[in-house]
Amino acid sequence: MANKPLYIQKAAQLVTLQGSSDAPLRKEEMEQLQIIEDGSVWIEDGLIQSVDTDAEIQKRYASRLNEAEIVNARGKLVTPGLVDPHTHIVFAGSRESEFELRLKGATYMEIMNAGGGIHSTTSATRNASHEQLYEESWKRLDQFLRHGVTTVEAKSGYGLSMEHEIKQLEVAQQLNRDHTIDIVSTFMGAHAVPADYKERPDDFVDEVIQKMLPEVARRELAEFNDVFCERGVFTPDQSRRILEAGKKWGLLPKIHADEIEPYRGAELAAEVGAVSADHLLRASDVGIQAMADQGVVAVLLPGTAFFLMAEMANGRKMVDTGVPVALSTDCNPGSSPTVSLPFIMNLGCLKMGMTPAEVLTATTINAAHAIRRGHEIGSLEKGKKADLVIFDVPNYMGLQYSYGSNHTQTVIKNGRVVYRRDEV
Ligand code: NIG
Ligand code: FE
């Protein structure tokens, strides 16, 4: 039997972002939220049927109003479900002691080069069973949902061997099937050079290219291929080889670029036609311009800069240069152990000079484009998936003004109410 229609009614502000499905928004487009006041949404079969003022919806569906399940959004803000386009959620263990070491002066790269950091999480993840990883990651997904997130990207990269990279990707695939949140998978075998390849990193690059990428593609375990291009990890040349090889298998390039040091990562992203370049704390002006020219989405991760006590990426400059900007948590146990995309949005405003409207665009439609889902999610338009959030604030600015809080009241995924704050 078909589900009842769902009628989300009378939002003080309904942020639709209409007309943005074909390409990410740039420059002043990022401020145009296409808000409907006293707005309503009519949903059937998991899809949005109509988005309009409440008066129009009442007229249009007059004969069917008593069939529908009604959700009252009076006085509140309704937005598209938030999209997190860069996470490392499938991992085991945690790294509190490294956090303390960093607070005492050690750097992220020193800890990694001494065998900790990504290597530490790799050991814990290799030692964890599929079931353990599934359960730990499930809890993180529940937390994302409570923060209004309805789609996340998830990377492998804590396996660093065929067996364990595949295990991570299979966990993500199963979570995508079982959990309410949709997961989009990225292979990141080139996240670090594993300890046993320390003296011969090019052999590991060959292993990724010749063995792992073909197998991941054959089993259809990922859509994207990412690499940590950073001094002391993978060079731009190694990164280029890995990303080009992935393209031959149909895996679209993404890149961890210019996170710790300037390393021409943004330039490389433009050169290989990456869908996104992520981090970009130290990106050069030339690289930023190249990204704007090629339409590479900048996925900015201010939580990582915050947690590593580093200087933020220049989000303001990127928006003004014409780069389509998205924001993400980078949720991972080392550089950004958070699931709070709303807090990341606060940082986008207060630490990167972006406006409340721009950060909302950056976590909805632009984030959807960063994972090639702009036609399905990220805006409220007829035919799109009915993924929405009701926030308990009177307008879109309230999400940033009243900072550090989780304002998520109700989450709707595929046309069903999946979370209500007061009735968990
Ligand atoms: O995006 N920089 C590389 N990867 C992650 C951190 C991974 C970790 O420290 O476990 C990042 O910051
Ligand atoms: Fe990351």
PDB file of N, CA and C in Angstrom, residues 8-14 36-41 52-54 57 73 78:
ATOM      1  N   ILE A   8       4.304  19.107   4.809  1.00  0.00           N
ATOM      2  CA  ILE A   8       5.082  19.940   5.733  1.00  0.00           C
ATOM      3  C   ILE A   8       4.519  21.345   5.590  1.00  0.00           C
ATOM      4  N   GLN A   9       4.047  21.870   6.694  1.00  0.00           N
ATOM      5  CA  GLN A   9       3.146  23.004   6.605  1.00  0.00           C
ATOM      6  C   GLN A   9       3.677  24.282   7.242  1.00  0.00           C
ATOM      7  N   LYS A  10       3.572  25.382   6.510  1.00  0.00           N
ATOM      8  CA  LYS A  10       3.670  26.728   7.068  1.00  0.00           C
ATOM      9  C   LYS A  10       5.013  27.071   7.715  1.00  0.00           C
ATOM     10  N   ALA A  11       6.107  26.740   7.060  1.00  0.00           N
ATOM     11  CA  ALA A  11       7.417  27.139   7.595  1.00  0.00           C
ATOM     12  C   ALA A  11       7.534  28.662   7.569  1.00  0.00           C
ATOM     13  N   ALA A  12       8.110  29.232   8.633  1.00  0.00           N
ATOM     14  CA  ALA A  12       8.354  30.685   8.623  1.00  0.00           C
ATOM     15  C   ALA A  12       9.226  31.020   7.421  1.00  0.00           C
ATOM     16  N   GLN A  13      10.262  30.225   7.215  1.00  0.00           N
ATOM     17  CA  GLN A  13      11.087  30.344   6.007  1.00  0.00           C
ATOM     18  C   GLN A  13      11.343  28.941   5.459  1.00  0.00           C
ATOM     19  N   LEU A  14      11.051  28.780   4.192  1.00  0.00           N
ATOM     20  CA  LEU A  14      11.337  27.521   3.498  1.00  0.00           C
ATOM     21  C   LEU A  14      12.468  27.829   2.515  1.00  0.00           C
ATOM     22  N   ILE A  36      10.844  30.842   0.559  1.00  0.00           N
ATOM     23  CA  ILE A  36       9.384  31.052   0.519  1.00  0.00           C
ATOM     24  C   ILE A  36       8.925  31.257   1.966  1.00  0.00           C
ATOM     25  N   GLU A  37       8.251  32.374   2.226  1.00  0.00           N
ATOM     26  CA  GLU A  37       7.714  32.588   3.573  1.00  0.00           C
ATOM     27  C   GLU A  37       6.340  31.941   3.677  1.00  0.00           C
ATOM     28  N   ASP A  38       6.053  31.433   4.875  1.00  0.00           N
ATOM     29  CA  ASP A  38       4.831  30.644   5.070  1.00  0.00           C
ATOM     30  C   ASP A  38       4.782  29.537   4.001  1.00  0.00           C
ATOM     31  N   GLY A  39       5.887  28.835   3.890  1.00  0.00           N
ATOM     32  CA  GLY A  39       6.060  27.854   2.818  1.00  0.00           C
ATOM     33  C   GLY A  39       5.687  26.441   3.237  1.00  0.00           C
ATOM     34  N   SER A  40       5.211  25.677   2.266  1.00  0.00           N
ATOM     35  CA  SER A  40       4.825  24.286   2.528  1.00  0.00           C
ATOM     36  C   SER A  40       5.360  23.371   1.427  1.00  0.00           C
ATOM     37  N   VAL A  41       5.433  22.089   1.771  1.00  0.00           N
ATOM     38  CA  VAL A  41       5.925  21.089   0.821  1.00  0.00           C
ATOM     39  C   VAL A  41       4.964  19.910   0.838  1.00  0.00           C
ATOM     40  N   ASP A  52       5.691  25.414  -2.299  1.00  0.00           N
ATOM     41  CA  ASP A  52       5.028  26.694  -2.590  1.00  0.00           C
ATOM     42  C   ASP A  52       4.612  27.370  -1.286  1.00  0.00           C
ATOM     43  N   THR A  53       3.918  28.502  -1.413  1.00  0.00           N
ATOM     44  CA  THR A  53       3.336  29.091  -0.199  1.00  0.00           C
ATOM     45  C   THR A  53       2.245  28.151   0.291  1.00  0.00           C
ATOM     46  N   ASP A  54       1.945  28.251   1.583  1.00  0.00           N
ATOM     47  CA  ASP A  54       0.930  27.340   2.110  1.00  0.00           C
ATOM     48  C   ASP A  54      -0.415  27.567   1.430  1.00  0.00           C
ATOM     49  N   ILE A  57      -0.438  25.613  -1.777  1.00  0.00           N
ATOM     50  CA  ILE A  57      -0.486  24.153  -1.560  1.00  0.00           C
ATOM     51  C   ILE A  57      -1.902  23.746  -1.126  1.00  0.00           C
ATOM     52  N   ALA A  73       5.318  23.194  10.700  1.00  0.00           N
ATOM     53  CA  ALA A  73       6.629  23.853  10.827  1.00  0.00           C
ATOM     54  C   ALA A  73       6.469  25.332  11.149  1.00  0.00           C
ATOM     55  N   VAL A  78      12.754  25.609   7.486  1.00  0.00           N
ATOM     56  CA  VAL A  78      12.847  24.317   6.798  1.00  0.00           C
ATOM     57  C   VAL A  78      13.871  24.443   5.671  1.00  0.00           C
TER      58      VAL A  78
END
